[in-house]
GROMACS .gro file of C-alpha atoms in nm:
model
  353
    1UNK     CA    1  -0.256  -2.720  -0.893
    2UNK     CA    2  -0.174  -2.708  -0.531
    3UNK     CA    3  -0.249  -2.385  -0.480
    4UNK     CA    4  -0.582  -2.385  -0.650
    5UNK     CA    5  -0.665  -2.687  -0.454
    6UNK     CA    6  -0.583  -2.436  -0.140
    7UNK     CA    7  -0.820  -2.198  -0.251
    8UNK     CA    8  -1.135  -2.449  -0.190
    9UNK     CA    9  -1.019  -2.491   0.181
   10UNK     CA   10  -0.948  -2.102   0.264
   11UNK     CA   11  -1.330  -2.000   0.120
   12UNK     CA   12  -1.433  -2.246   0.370
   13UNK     CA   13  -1.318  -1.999   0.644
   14UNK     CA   14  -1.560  -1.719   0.504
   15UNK     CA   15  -1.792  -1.932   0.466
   16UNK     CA   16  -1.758  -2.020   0.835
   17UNK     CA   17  -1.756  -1.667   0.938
   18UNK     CA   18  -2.083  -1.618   0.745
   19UNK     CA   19  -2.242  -1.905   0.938
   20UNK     CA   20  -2.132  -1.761   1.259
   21UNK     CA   21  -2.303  -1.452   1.173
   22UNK     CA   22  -1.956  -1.244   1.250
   23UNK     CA   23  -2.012  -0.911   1.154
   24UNK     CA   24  -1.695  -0.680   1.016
   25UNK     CA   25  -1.613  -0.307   0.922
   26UNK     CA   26  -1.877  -0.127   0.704
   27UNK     CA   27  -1.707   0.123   0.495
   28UNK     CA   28  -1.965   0.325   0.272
   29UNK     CA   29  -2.213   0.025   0.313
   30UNK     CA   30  -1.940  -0.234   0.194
   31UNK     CA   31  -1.849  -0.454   0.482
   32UNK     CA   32  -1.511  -0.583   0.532
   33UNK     CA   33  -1.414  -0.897   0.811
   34UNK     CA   34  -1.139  -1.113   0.609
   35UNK     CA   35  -0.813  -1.090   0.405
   36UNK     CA   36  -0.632  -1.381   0.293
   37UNK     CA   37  -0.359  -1.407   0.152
   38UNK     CA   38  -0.269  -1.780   0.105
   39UNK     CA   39  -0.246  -1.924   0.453
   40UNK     CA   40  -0.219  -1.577   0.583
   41UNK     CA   41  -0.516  -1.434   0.733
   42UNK     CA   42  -0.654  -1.153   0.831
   43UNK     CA   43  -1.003  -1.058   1.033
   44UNK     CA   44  -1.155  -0.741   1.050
   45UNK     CA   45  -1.394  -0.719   1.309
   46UNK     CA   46  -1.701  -0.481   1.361
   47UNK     CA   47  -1.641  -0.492   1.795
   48UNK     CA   48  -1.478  -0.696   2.040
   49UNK     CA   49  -1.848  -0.919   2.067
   50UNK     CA   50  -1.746  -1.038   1.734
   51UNK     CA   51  -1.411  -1.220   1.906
   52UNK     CA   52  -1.608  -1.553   2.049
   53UNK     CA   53  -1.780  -1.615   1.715
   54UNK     CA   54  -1.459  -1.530   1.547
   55UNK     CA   55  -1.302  -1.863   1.794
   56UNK     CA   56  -1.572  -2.068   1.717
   57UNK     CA   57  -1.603  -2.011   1.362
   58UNK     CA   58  -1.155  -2.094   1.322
   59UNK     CA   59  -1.284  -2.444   1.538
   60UNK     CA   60  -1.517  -2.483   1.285
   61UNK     CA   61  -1.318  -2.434   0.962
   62UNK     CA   62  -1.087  -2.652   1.159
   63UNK     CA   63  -1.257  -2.914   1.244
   64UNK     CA   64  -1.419  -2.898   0.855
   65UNK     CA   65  -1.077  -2.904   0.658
   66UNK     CA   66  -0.824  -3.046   0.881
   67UNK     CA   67  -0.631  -2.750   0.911
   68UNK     CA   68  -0.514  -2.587   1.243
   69UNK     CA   69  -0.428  -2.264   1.319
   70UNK     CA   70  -0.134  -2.216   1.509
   71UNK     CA   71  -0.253  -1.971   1.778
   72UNK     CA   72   0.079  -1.873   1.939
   73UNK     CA   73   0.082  -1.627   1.618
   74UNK     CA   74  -0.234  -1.491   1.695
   75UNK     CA   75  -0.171  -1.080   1.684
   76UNK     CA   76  -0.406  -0.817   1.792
   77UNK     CA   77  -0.486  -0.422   1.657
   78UNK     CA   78  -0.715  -0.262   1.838
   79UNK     CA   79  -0.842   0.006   1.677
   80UNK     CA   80  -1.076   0.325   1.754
   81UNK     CA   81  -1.264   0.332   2.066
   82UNK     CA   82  -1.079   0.019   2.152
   83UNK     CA   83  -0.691   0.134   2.144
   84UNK     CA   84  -0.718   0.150   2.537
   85UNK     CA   85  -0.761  -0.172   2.549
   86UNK     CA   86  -0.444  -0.223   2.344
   87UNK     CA   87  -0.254  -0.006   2.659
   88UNK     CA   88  -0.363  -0.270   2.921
   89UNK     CA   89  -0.072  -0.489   3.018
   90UNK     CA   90  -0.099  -0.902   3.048
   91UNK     CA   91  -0.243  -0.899   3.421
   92UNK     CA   92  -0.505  -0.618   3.327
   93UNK     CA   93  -0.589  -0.822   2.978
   94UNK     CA   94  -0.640  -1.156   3.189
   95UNK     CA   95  -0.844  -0.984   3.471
   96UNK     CA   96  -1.100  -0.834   3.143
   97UNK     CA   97  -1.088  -1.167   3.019
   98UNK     CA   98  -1.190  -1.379   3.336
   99UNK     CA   99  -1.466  -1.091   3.467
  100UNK     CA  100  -1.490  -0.846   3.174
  101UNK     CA  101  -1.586  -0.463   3.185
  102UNK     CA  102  -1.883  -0.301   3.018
  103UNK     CA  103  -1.660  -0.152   2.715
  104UNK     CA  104  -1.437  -0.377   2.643
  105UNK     CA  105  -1.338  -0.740   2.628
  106UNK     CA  106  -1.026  -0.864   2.571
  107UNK     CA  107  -0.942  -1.245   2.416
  108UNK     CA  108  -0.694  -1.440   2.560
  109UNK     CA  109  -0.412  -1.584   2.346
  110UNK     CA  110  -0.404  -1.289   2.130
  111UNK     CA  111  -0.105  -1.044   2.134
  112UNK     CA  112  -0.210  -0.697   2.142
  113UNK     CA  113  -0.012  -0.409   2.005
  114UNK     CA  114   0.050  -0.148   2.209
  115UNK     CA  115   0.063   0.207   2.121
  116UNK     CA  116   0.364   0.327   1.884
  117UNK     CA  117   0.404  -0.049   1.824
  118UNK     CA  118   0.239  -0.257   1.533
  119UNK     CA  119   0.127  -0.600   1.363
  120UNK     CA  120   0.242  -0.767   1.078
  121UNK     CA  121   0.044  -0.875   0.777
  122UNK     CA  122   0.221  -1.018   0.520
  123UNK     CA  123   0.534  -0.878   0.631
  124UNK     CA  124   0.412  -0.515   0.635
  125UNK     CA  125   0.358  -0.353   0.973
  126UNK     CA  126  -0.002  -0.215   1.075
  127UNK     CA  127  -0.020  -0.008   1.346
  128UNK     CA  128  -0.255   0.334   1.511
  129UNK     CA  129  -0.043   0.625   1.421
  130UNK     CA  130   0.224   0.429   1.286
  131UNK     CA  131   0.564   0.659   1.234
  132UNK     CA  132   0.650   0.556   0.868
  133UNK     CA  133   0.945   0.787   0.878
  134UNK     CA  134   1.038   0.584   1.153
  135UNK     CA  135   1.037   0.194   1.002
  136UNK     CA  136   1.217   0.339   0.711
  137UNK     CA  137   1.509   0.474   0.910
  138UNK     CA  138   1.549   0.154   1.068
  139UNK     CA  139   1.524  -0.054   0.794
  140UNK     CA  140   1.776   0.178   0.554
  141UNK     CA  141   2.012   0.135   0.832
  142UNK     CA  142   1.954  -0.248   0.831
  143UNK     CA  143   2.041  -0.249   0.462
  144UNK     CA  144   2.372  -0.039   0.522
  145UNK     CA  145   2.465  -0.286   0.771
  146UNK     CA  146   2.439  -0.585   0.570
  147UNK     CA  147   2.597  -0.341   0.246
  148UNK     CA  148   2.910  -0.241   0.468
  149UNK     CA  149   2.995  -0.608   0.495
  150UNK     CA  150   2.990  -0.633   0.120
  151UNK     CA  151   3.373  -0.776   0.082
  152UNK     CA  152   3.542  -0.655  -0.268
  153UNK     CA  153   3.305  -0.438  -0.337
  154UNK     CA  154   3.575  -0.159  -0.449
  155UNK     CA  155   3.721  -0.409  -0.686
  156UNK     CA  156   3.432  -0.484  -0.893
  157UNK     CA  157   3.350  -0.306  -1.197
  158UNK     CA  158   3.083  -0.030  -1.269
  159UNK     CA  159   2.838  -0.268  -1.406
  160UNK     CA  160   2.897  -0.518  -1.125
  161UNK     CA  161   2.854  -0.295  -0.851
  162UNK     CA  162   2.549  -0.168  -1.025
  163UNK     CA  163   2.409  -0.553  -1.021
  164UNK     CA  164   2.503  -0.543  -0.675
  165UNK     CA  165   2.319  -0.236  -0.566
  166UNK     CA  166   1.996  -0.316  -0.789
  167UNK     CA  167   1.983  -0.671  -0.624
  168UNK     CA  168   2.152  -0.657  -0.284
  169UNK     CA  169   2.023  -0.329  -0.147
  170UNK     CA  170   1.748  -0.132  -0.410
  171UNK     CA  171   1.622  -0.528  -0.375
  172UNK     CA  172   1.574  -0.506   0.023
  173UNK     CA  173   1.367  -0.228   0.037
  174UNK     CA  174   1.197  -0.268  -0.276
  175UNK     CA  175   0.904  -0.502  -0.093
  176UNK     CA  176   0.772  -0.225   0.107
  177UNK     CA  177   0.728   0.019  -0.140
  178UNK     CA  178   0.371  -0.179  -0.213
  179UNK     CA  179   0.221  -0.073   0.068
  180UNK     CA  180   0.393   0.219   0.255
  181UNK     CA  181   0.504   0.576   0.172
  182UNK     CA  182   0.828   0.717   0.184
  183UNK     CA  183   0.929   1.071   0.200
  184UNK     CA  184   1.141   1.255   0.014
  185UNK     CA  185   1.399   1.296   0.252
  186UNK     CA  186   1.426   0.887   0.256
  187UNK     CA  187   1.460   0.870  -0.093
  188UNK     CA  188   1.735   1.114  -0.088
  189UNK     CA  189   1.894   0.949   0.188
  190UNK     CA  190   1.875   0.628  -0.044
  191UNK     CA  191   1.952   0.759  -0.354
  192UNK     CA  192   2.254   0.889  -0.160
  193UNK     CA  193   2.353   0.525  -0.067
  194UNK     CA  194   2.317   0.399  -0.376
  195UNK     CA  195   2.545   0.671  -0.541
  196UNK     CA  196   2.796   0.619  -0.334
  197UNK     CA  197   2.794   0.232  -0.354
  198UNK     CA  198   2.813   0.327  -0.760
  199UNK     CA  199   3.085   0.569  -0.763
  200UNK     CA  200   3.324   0.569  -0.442
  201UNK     CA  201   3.632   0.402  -0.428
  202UNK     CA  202   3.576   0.358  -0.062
  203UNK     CA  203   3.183   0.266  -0.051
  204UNK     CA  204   3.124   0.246   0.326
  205UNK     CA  205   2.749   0.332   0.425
  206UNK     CA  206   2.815   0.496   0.777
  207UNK     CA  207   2.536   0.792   0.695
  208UNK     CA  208   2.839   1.070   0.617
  209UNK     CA  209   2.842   1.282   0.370
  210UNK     CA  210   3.113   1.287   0.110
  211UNK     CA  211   3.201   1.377  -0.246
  212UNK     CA  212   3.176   1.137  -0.505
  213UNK     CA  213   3.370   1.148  -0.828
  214UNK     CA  214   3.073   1.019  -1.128
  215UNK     CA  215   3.266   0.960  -1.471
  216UNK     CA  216   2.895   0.997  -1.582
  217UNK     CA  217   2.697   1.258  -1.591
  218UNK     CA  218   2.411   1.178  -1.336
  219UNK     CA  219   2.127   1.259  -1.595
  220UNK     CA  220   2.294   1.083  -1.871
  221UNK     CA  221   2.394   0.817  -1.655
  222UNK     CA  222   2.015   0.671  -1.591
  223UNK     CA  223   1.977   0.608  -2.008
  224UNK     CA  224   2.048   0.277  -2.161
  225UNK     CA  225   2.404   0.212  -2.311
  226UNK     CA  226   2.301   0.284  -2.621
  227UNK     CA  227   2.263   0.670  -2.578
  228UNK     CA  228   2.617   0.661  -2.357
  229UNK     CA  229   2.464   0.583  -2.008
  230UNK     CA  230   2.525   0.303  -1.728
  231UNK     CA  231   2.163   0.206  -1.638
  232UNK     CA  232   2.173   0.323  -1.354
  233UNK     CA  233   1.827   0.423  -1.150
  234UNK     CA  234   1.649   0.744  -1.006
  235UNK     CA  235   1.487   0.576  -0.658
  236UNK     CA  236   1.244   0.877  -0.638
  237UNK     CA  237   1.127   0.822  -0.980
  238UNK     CA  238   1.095   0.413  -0.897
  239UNK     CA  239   0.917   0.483  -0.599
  240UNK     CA  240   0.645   0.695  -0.824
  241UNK     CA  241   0.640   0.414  -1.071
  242UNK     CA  242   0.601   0.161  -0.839
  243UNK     CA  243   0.291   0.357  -0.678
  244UNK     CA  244   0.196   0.445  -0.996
  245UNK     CA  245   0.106   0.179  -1.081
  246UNK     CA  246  -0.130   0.069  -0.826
  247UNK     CA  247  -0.378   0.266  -1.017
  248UNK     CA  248  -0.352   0.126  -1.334
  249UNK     CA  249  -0.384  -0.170  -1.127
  250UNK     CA  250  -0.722   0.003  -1.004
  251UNK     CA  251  -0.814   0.081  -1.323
  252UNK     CA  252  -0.781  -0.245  -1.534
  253UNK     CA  253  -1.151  -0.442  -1.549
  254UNK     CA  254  -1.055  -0.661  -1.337
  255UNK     CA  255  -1.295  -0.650  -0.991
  256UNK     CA  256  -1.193  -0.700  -0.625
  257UNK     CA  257  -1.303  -0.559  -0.303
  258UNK     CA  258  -1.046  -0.305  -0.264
  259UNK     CA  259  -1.148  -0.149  -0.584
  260UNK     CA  260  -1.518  -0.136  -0.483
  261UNK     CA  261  -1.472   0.053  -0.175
  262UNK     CA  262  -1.228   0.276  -0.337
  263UNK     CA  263  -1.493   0.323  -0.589
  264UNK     CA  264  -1.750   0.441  -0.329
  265UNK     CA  265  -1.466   0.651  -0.120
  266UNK     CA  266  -1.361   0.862  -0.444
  267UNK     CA  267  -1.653   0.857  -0.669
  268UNK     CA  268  -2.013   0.831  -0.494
  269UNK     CA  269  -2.130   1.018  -0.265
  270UNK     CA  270  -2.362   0.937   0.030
  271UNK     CA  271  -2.640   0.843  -0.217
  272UNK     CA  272  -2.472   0.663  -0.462
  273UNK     CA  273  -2.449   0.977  -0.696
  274UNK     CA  274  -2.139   0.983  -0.890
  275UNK     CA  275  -2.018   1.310  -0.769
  276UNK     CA  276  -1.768   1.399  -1.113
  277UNK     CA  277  -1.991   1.243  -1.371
  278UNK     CA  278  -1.738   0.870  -1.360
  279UNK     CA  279  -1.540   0.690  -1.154
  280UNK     CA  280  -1.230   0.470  -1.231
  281UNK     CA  281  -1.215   0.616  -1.605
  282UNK     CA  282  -1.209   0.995  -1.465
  283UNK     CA  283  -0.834   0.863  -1.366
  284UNK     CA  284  -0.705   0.820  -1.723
  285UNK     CA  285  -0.910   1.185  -1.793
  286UNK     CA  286  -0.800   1.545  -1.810
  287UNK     CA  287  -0.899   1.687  -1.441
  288UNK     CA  288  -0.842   2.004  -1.347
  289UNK     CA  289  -0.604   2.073  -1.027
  290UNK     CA  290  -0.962   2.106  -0.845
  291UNK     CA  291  -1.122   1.821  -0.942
  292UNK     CA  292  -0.792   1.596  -0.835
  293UNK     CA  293  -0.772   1.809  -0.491
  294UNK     CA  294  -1.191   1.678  -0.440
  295UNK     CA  295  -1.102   1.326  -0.471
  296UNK     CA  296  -0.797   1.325  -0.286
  297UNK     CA  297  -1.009   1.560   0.001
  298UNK     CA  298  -1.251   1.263   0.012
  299UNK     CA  299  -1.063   0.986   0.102
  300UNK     CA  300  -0.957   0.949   0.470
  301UNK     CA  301  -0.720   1.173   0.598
  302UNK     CA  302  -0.460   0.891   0.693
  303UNK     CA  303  -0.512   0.674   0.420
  304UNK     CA  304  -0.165   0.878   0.282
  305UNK     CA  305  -0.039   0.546   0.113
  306UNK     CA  306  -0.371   0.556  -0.144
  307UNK     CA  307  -0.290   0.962  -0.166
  308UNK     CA  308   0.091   0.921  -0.279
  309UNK     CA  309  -0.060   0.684  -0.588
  310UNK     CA  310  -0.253   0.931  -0.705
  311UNK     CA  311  -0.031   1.176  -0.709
  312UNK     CA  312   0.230   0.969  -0.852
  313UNK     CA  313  -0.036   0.852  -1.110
  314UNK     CA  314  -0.107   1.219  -1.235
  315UNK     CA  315   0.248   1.296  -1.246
  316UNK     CA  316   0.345   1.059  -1.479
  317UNK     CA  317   0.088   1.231  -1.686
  318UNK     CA  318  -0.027   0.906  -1.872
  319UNK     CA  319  -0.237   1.042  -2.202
  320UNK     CA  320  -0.457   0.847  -2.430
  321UNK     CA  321  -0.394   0.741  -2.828
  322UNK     CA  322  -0.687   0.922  -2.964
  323UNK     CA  323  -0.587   0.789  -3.303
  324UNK     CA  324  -0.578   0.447  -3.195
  325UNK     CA  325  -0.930   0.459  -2.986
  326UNK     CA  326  -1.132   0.651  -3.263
  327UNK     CA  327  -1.329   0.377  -3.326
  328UNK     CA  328  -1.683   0.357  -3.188
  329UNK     CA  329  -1.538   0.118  -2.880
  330UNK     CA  330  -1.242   0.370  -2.818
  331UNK     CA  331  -1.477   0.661  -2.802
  332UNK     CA  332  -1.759   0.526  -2.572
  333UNK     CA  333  -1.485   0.397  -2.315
  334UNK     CA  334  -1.443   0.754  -2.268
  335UNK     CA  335  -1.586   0.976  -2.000
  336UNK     CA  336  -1.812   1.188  -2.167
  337UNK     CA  337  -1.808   1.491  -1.925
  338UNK     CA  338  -1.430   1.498  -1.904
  339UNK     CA  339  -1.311   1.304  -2.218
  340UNK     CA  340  -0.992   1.385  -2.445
  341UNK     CA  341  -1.187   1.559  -2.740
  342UNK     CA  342  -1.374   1.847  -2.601
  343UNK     CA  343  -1.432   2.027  -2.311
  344UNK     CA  344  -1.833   2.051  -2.187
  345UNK     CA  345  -1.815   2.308  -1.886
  346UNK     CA  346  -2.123   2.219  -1.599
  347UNK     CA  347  -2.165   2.190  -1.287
  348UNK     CA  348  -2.304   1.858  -1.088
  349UNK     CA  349  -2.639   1.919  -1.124
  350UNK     CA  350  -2.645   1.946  -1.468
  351UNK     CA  351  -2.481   1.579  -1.462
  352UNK     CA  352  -2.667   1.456  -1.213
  353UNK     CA  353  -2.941   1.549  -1.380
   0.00000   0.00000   0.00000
């Protein structure tokens, strides 16, 4: 009940914001200023004029609810033609403050990020230009450091050392996997970890390379017991599933804003037009290598998170039960322009049209 009850007093915030007139991002005519996430909030603001009604609409959820925000966390991204504000140090962010400048104003309290550095939302870091290969490396080598001091680790069994790994260091990195892309060479490099954790008699993470002795072989070793494997997992293969499924995610009925504007980034055009004759249903539908190249062209050219899901979706290479949606229901749930039955070859004008 508790949080449900919490729910009543965080819509008061937007509802704030919407008396305050702040205005936020508009993406493809959807507009985007909050996030929340429980307690933890987000804004997204259109310009740095936004900031003072931003203040006084917090005071006024505040001062509404009972609730106080604890402004020593207060964190700061500035982002397009504000990231030189981000560059200014404390005594240049205090003199904008007190006399401003005609392009930019910056809010005291807040913590702004400075290039190559980053916020955190929900414990995932957002940053301009933010080196993913980079947070990886450090937090794989965080992992080995808390694996090395595993005591006894050589004297557990197979299947306890694989309870370990799963748990103690699959388990640490797992989180992150939600919401940021990792390249092949760090799933190698964890895959590598984990095998050795697995299979050496001396399993000490210190980033050498050295022979391992499996007494399974490694494709066998991924199946269940019953088919003479150990359970064990392929990370590059969890890492697909994982962002896999953020698109059946996308494509179950259920609405939210992400899905809108994800809707109007892949699927409409400037005008509304459904540019391949669907949208979220084209996902589940044969496309050619073309068609899946057009959709991932029009989506922005660092949103590579949103990009690795849809490639991971397609290569899975989910297929539909036409003998279990041949029903009249089945059948119109289908796309009829690129459905599973038959193949209609046009053009978008003909659609459109």
């Amino acid at each position: 009940l508790s949080p449900l009850l919490f729910l009543i007093v965080a819509q008061g915030l937007k509802a704030a914001l919407d008396i305050k007139k702040v205005k936020g991002v508009n993406i493809k005519g959807l507009e985007l200023k909050l996030s929340q996430f429980a307690d933890d909030t987000t804004l997204i603001l259109r310009n740095t004029d936004q900031l003072p009604k931003a203040f006084a609409a917090i005071d006024l959820w505040c001062a509404a609810t009972a609730m106080r925000e604890n402004v020593k966390k207060r964190e700061g991204l500035a982002m397009g033609a504000y990231r030189e504000a981000s560059w200014m140090d404390p005594e240049q962010q205090e003199r904008v403050r007190r006399h401003g400048t005609e392009g930019h104003k910056i809010a005291a309290g807040i913590k702004w990020a400075q290039e190559g550095e980053w916020v955190v939302s929900l414990g995932v870091p957002i940053g301009n230009d933010l080196d993913h290969a980079k947070w990886w490396e450090k937090k794989i080598q965080a992992t080995r450091d808390k694996a090395n001091r595993w005591a006894g680790l050589y004297r557990s069994s197979f299947f306890g050392r694989n309870l370990i790994v799963q748990a103690m260091y699959f388990g640490r990195l797992r989180y992150w996997l939600w919401s940021l892309p990792m390249s092949k060479a760090l799933r190698a490099k964890v895959q590598s970890d984990a095998d050795r954790l697995w299979w050496s008699r001396d399993p000490i993470l210190d980033g050498a390379a050295r022979r391992i002795k499996r007494f399974v072989a490694k494709r066998t070793a991924i199946g269940p017991k019953s088919k003479g494997g150990v359970n064990v997992m392929d990370w590059s293969n969890h890492v697909d599933a994982l962002q896999a499924s953020w698109i059946l995610k996308y494509i179950h009925p259920a609405e939210s804003l992400w899905k809108e504007l994800l809707d109007r980034l892949l699927f409409r055009d400037d005008e509304g037009r459904l540019i391949l004759g669907g949208d979220r249903e084209l996902l589940m539908c044969p496309l050619t290598r073309a068609e899946k190249y057009k959709l991932l062209k029009r989506l922005p050219r660092r949103a590579t998170y949103i990009k690795e899901c849809l490639k991971a979706h397609w290569k899975v290479q989910y297929t539909l039960d036409e003998n279990e949606y041949f029903d009249h229901n089945g059948m119109g749930a289908e796309n009829l322009w690129h459905n599973h039955r038959f193949t209609i070859i046009c053009n978008g004008r003909v659609r459109w049209y």
